[in-house]
Short mmCIF file of C-alpha atoms in Angstrom, two decimals:
data_model
loop_
_atom_site.label_atom_id
_atom_site.label_comp_id
_atom_site.label_asym_id
_atom_site.label_seq_id
_atom_site.Cartn_x
_atom_site.Cartn_y
_atom_site.Cartn_z
CA UNK A 1147 22.06 53.39 -24.26
CA UNK A 1148 22.74 56.89 -25.61
CA UNK A 1149 21.49 59.50 -23.15
CA UNK A 1150 21.99 62.35 -25.66
CA UNK A 1151 19.20 60.98 -27.85
CA UNK A 1152 16.50 61.50 -25.19
CA UNK A 1153 13.67 59.03 -25.83
CA UNK A 1154 15.39 57.03 -28.55
CA UNK A 1155 18.51 54.97 -29.04
CA UNK A 1156 20.09 54.90 -32.53
CA UNK A 1157 22.22 51.93 -33.51
CA UNK A 1158 24.49 53.13 -36.28
CA UNK A 1159 25.28 49.60 -37.41
CA UNK A 1160 21.70 48.39 -37.98
CA UNK A 1161 19.97 51.81 -38.18
CA UNK A 1162 17.23 50.80 -35.72
CA UNK A 1163 15.58 53.42 -33.52
CA UNK A 1164 14.28 52.28 -30.14
CA UNK A 1165 11.72 54.44 -28.32
CA UNK A 1166 12.79 54.47 -24.65
CA UNK A 1167 10.14 56.84 -23.28
CA UNK A 1168 8.73 54.08 -21.05
CA UNK A 1169 12.01 52.41 -20.09
CA UNK A 1170 11.48 52.94 -16.33
CA UNK A 1171 7.91 51.56 -16.28
CA UNK A 1172 7.61 48.43 -14.09
CA UNK A 1173 6.20 45.34 -15.81
CA UNK A 1174 5.57 41.75 -14.70
CA UNK A 1175 6.88 38.73 -16.58
CA UNK A 1176 4.69 35.65 -16.22
CA UNK A 1177 5.14 32.11 -17.53
CA UNK A 1178 1.69 30.67 -18.14
CA UNK A 1179 0.40 27.25 -19.31
CA UNK A 1180 -0.12 26.79 -23.05
CA UNK A 1181 -3.91 26.50 -22.75
CA UNK A 1182 -4.07 29.86 -20.94
CA UNK A 1183 -1.97 31.54 -23.62
CA UNK A 1184 -4.20 30.15 -26.40
CA UNK A 1185 -7.34 31.28 -24.55
CA UNK A 1186 -6.02 34.83 -24.20
CA UNK A 1187 -4.95 34.99 -27.84
CA UNK A 1188 -8.37 33.75 -28.93
CA UNK A 1189 -10.15 36.42 -26.88
CA UNK A 1190 -7.91 39.22 -28.16
CA UNK A 1191 -8.33 38.19 -31.81
CA UNK A 1192 -12.12 37.87 -31.59
CA UNK A 1193 -12.66 41.29 -29.97
CA UNK A 1194 -11.83 44.71 -31.41
CA UNK A 1195 -11.46 46.16 -27.91
CA UNK A 1196 -8.96 45.06 -25.29
CA UNK A 1197 -10.82 42.34 -23.34
CA UNK A 1198 -10.28 41.71 -19.64
CA UNK A 1199 -8.62 38.30 -19.72
CA UNK A 1200 -8.15 38.05 -15.96
CA UNK A 1201 -7.51 39.82 -12.69
CA UNK A 1202 -4.76 39.49 -10.09
CA UNK A 1203 -5.70 39.20 -6.41
CA UNK A 1204 -3.01 40.06 -3.86
CA UNK A 1205 -3.33 38.63 -0.34
CA UNK A 1206 -1.18 39.88 2.54
CA UNK A 1207 -0.53 38.16 5.86
CA UNK A 1208 -0.82 40.99 8.44
CA UNK A 1209 1.37 39.09 10.90
CA UNK A 1210 4.25 39.03 8.41
CA UNK A 1211 3.79 42.31 6.58
CA UNK A 1212 7.56 42.94 6.42
CA UNK A 1213 8.26 39.55 4.82
CA UNK A 1214 8.09 39.41 1.01
CA UNK A 1215 6.86 35.81 1.22
CA UNK A 1216 3.75 37.06 3.03
CA UNK A 1217 2.40 38.26 -0.33
CA UNK A 1218 0.23 35.73 -2.12
CA UNK A 1219 -0.75 36.34 -5.77
CA UNK A 1220 -3.74 34.66 -7.43
CA UNK A 1221 -4.91 35.01 -11.05
CA UNK A 1222 -8.67 34.75 -11.68
CA UNK A 1223 -9.49 34.08 -15.33
CA UNK A 1224 -12.01 36.28 -17.13
CA UNK A 1225 -14.01 35.88 -20.32
CA UNK A 1226 -14.99 32.55 -21.86
CA UNK A 1227 -12.77 29.68 -20.81
CA UNK A 1228 -12.20 26.49 -22.77
CA UNK A 1229 -13.69 23.19 -21.51
CA UNK A 1230 -12.40 22.20 -18.07
CA UNK A 1231 -9.77 24.92 -18.05
CA UNK A 1232 -9.11 25.96 -14.41
CA UNK A 1233 -10.53 29.36 -13.43
CA UNK A 1234 -7.99 30.14 -10.71
CA UNK A 1235 -4.18 30.04 -10.75
CA UNK A 1236 -1.41 30.60 -8.23
CA UNK A 1237 1.36 33.02 -9.19
CA UNK A 1238 4.66 31.91 -7.66
CA UNK A 1239 7.02 34.88 -7.54
CA UNK A 1240 10.75 34.46 -8.17
CA UNK A 1241 12.98 36.28 -5.72
CA UNK A 1242 16.13 36.23 -7.89
CA UNK A 1243 16.21 36.56 -11.68
CA UNK A 1244 18.33 38.18 -14.37
CA UNK A 1245 17.36 41.86 -15.00
CA UNK A 1246 15.35 42.12 -18.21
CA UNK A 1247 13.50 44.67 -20.33
CA UNK A 1248 10.42 44.22 -22.53
CA UNK A 1249 10.52 45.34 -26.18
CA UNK A 1250 7.70 45.48 -28.74
CA UNK A 1251 7.69 45.95 -32.51
CA UNK A 1252 4.85 47.15 -34.74
CA UNK A 1253 4.10 45.98 -38.29
CA UNK A 1254 5.84 49.13 -39.51
CA UNK A 1255 9.07 48.13 -37.74
CA UNK A 1256 8.83 50.64 -34.86
CA UNK A 1257 10.59 49.24 -31.77
CA UNK A 1258 9.53 50.42 -28.32
CA UNK A 1259 10.88 49.61 -24.88
CA UNK A 1260 7.75 48.86 -22.83
CA UNK A 1261 9.47 48.77 -19.43
CA UNK A 1262 11.75 46.79 -17.17
CA UNK A 1263 10.77 43.53 -15.48
CA UNK A 1264 10.17 44.11 -11.79
CA UNK A 1265 8.61 40.74 -10.87
CA UNK A 1266 8.74 37.30 -12.49
CA UNK A 1267 6.01 34.72 -11.89
CA UNK A 1268 5.36 31.07 -12.62
CA UNK A 1269 1.63 30.42 -13.19
CA UNK A 1270 0.27 27.08 -11.93
CA UNK A 1271 -3.32 25.82 -11.35
CA UNK A 1272 -4.64 26.69 -7.90
CA UNK A 1273 -5.10 23.80 -5.49
CA UNK A 1274 -8.87 24.27 -5.43
CA UNK A 1275 -8.97 23.86 -9.22
CA UNK A 1276 -6.63 20.87 -9.35
CA UNK A 1277 -9.48 18.42 -10.00
CA UNK A 1278 -10.56 20.44 -13.06
CA UNK A 1279 -6.97 20.45 -14.30
CA UNK A 1280 -6.67 16.68 -13.83
CA UNK A 1281 -9.88 16.15 -15.76
CA UNK A 1282 -8.59 18.37 -18.57
CA UNK A 1283 -5.31 16.38 -18.69
CA UNK A 1284 -7.26 13.13 -18.92
CA UNK A 1285 -9.36 14.51 -21.78
CA UNK A 1286 -6.22 15.62 -23.66
CA UNK A 1287 -4.60 12.22 -23.08
CA UNK A 1288 -7.66 10.35 -24.37
CA UNK A 1289 -7.90 12.67 -27.38
CA UNK A 1290 -4.24 12.10 -28.27
CA UNK A 1291 -4.83 8.32 -28.27
CA UNK A 1292 -7.43 8.58 -31.05
CA UNK A 1293 -5.85 7.63 -34.37
CA UNK A 1294 -6.87 9.65 -37.42
CA UNK A 1295 -5.73 7.11 -39.99
CA UNK A 1296 -7.71 6.77 -43.20
CA UNK A 1297 -8.10 3.87 -45.61
CA UNK A 1298 -8.13 4.66 -49.31
CA UNK A 1299 -9.66 2.18 -51.76
CA UNK A 1300 -7.72 1.79 -55.04
CA UNK A 1301 -10.07 1.67 -58.02
CA UNK A 1302 -7.59 -0.25 -60.19
CA UNK A 1303 -7.42 -3.64 -58.42
CA UNK A 1304 -5.31 -5.36 -61.10
CA UNK A 1305 -2.08 -4.30 -59.44
CA UNK A 1306 -0.78 -2.21 -62.35
CA UNK A 1307 0.32 0.61 -60.05
CA UNK A 1308 2.35 -1.82 -57.94
CA UNK A 1309 4.38 -3.31 -60.82
CA UNK A 1310 8.02 -2.15 -61.13
CA UNK A 1311 8.55 0.36 -63.91
CA UNK A 1312 11.02 -0.28 -66.77
CA UNK A 1313 14.58 0.40 -65.65
CA UNK A 1314 13.87 -0.35 -61.99
CA UNK A 1315 14.59 -4.10 -62.22
CA UNK A 1316 18.33 -3.47 -62.20
CA UNK A 1317 17.99 -1.61 -58.91
CA UNK A 1318 16.54 -4.67 -57.17
CA UNK A 1319 19.10 -7.00 -55.57
CA UNK A 1320 19.22 -10.38 -57.32
CA UNK A 1321 19.53 -12.44 -54.15
CA UNK A 1322 19.61 -12.20 -50.40
CA UNK A 1323 23.42 -12.69 -50.50
CA UNK A 1324 23.83 -9.47 -52.46
CA UNK A 1325 21.81 -7.66 -49.84
CA UNK A 1326 24.09 -8.93 -47.09
CA UNK A 1327 27.22 -7.89 -48.96
CA UNK A 1328 25.98 -4.38 -49.63
CA UNK A 1329 27.57 -2.02 -47.14
CA UNK A 1330 25.02 -0.02 -45.16
CA UNK A 1331 25.01 3.61 -46.15
CA UNK A 1332 24.53 5.95 -43.22
CA UNK A 1333 22.18 8.72 -44.22
CA UNK A 1334 22.39 12.28 -43.00
CA UNK A 1335 21.25 12.96 -39.46
CA UNK A 1336 17.55 13.77 -39.45
CA UNK A 1337 16.63 16.98 -37.69
CA UNK A 1338 13.89 16.30 -35.16
CA UNK A 1339 10.73 18.36 -35.57
CA UNK A 1340 9.01 19.76 -32.52
CA UNK A 1341 5.54 18.46 -31.72
CA UNK A 1342 2.71 20.59 -30.41
CA UNK A 1343 3.48 21.37 -26.76
CA UNK A 1344 0.14 20.04 -25.48
CA UNK A 1345 0.48 16.83 -27.51
CA UNK A 1346 4.01 16.26 -26.18
CA UNK A 1347 2.83 16.77 -22.59
CA UNK A 1348 0.21 14.06 -23.12
CA UNK A 1349 2.88 11.68 -24.44
CA UNK A 1350 5.09 12.43 -21.44
CA UNK A 1351 2.25 11.63 -19.03
CA UNK A 1352 1.73 8.27 -20.78
CA UNK A 1353 5.46 7.47 -20.55
CA UNK A 1354 5.60 8.24 -16.82
CA UNK A 1355 2.48 6.13 -16.40
CA UNK A 1356 4.53 3.23 -17.85
CA UNK A 1357 7.48 3.80 -15.49
CA UNK A 1358 8.18 6.49 -12.85
CA UNK A 1359 11.78 7.41 -13.78
CA UNK A 1360 13.36 8.28 -17.13
CA UNK A 1361 16.69 9.66 -18.27
CA UNK A 1362 16.85 12.46 -20.83
CA UNK A 1363 18.44 10.13 -23.40
CA UNK A 1364 15.62 7.61 -22.99
CA UNK A 1365 12.96 10.29 -23.42
CA UNK A 1366 14.65 11.63 -26.56
CA UNK A 1367 14.55 8.12 -28.05
CA UNK A 1368 10.93 7.51 -27.00
CA UNK A 1369 9.53 10.85 -28.21
CA UNK A 1370 11.93 11.63 -31.09
CA UNK A 1371 12.03 15.26 -29.94
CA UNK A 1372 14.94 17.74 -29.64
CA UNK A 1373 16.72 17.43 -26.28
CA UNK A 1374 16.51 21.16 -25.54
CA UNK A 1375 12.75 21.22 -26.19
CA UNK A 1376 12.30 18.18 -23.94
CA UNK A 1377 14.24 19.91 -21.15
CA UNK A 1378 11.78 22.83 -21.24
CA UNK A 1379 8.84 20.43 -20.77
CA UNK A 1380 10.69 18.43 -18.10
CA UNK A 1381 11.47 21.57 -16.08
CA UNK A 1382 7.72 22.27 -15.89
CA UNK A 1383 6.44 18.75 -15.23
CA UNK A 1384 9.28 16.94 -13.43
CA UNK A 1385 11.99 17.09 -10.80
CA UNK A 1386 15.56 15.97 -11.54
CA UNK A 1387 17.14 13.47 -9.13
CA UNK A 1388 20.70 14.60 -8.43
CA UNK A 1389 21.43 11.86 -5.91
CA UNK A 1390 20.10 8.58 -4.58
CA UNK A 1391 19.18 5.34 -6.33
CA UNK A 1392 17.44 7.26 -9.17
CA UNK A 1393 20.31 9.68 -9.74
CA UNK A 1394 20.34 11.25 -13.21
CA UNK A 1395 16.65 10.59 -13.91
CA UNK A 1396 13.47 12.65 -14.06
CA UNK A 1397 10.22 11.94 -12.23
CA UNK A 1398 6.88 13.77 -12.20
CA UNK A 1399 6.22 16.49 -9.67
CA UNK A 1400 3.82 15.41 -6.88
CA UNK A 1401 0.90 17.42 -8.26
CA UNK A 1402 1.21 15.68 -11.65
CA UNK A 1403 1.78 12.21 -10.18
CA UNK A 1404 -1.76 12.30 -8.79
CA UNK A 1405 -3.13 13.12 -12.24
CA UNK A 1406 -1.28 10.19 -13.85
CA UNK A 1407 -2.43 7.82 -11.08
CA UNK A 1408 -6.06 8.86 -11.58
CA UNK A 1409 -5.75 8.34 -15.33
CA UNK A 1410 -4.26 4.88 -14.85
CA UNK A 1411 -7.03 3.95 -12.39
CA UNK A 1412 -9.68 4.86 -14.92
#
């Protein structure tokens, strides 16, 4: 960073100016569930003002005031929540993380450094709201099981549209022997397309309801999703067994196992 430029940093190669007036401002980085992110985006887009989407409550144990672990952070949701979305969340603070800064860019291309990350949190449903979260997971699972297939009636029932067109007869193999002799042509590798995150989580819960342990390769085959994207979901929902009889497999975290068991019981 060029100190001679004061509040801006000029990159001669890309000609981008970064406003660094707020570089020393402390900010918090928080990883939140997808449903919380969608709720906040919906509230911000529907209101011209900046709505209060939630508040953070800090609890301190007076007997361990010098210990950083004595601080307990809780997020209380504000505004209109969606369905059975939990109202309270625990914020688990990371002690060690890579130093990071937050940058923003306007529609006009102005880049601003908003501050440096002082604390990093992982947002999970609070224990007192776990029943609401389980109910919401069951609703999402049931919704994902509904098939939206449609049947279209063909007006022309004489089968004209199903007859082979002129010139296509030569493309059809004359016998089953010809089909066996034809060498299989390996097509290009198909690039897997990511599903919606919530939909994929529902599929994962159904798979772990079928069996408790899965390898990454098995899950890639079952879900037809990119391995890297699956790892992101697995890091949130599962623990990886590094040793023991289930070495090299994933299994649900205890808080999610209860949700899957309840769903199976119903």
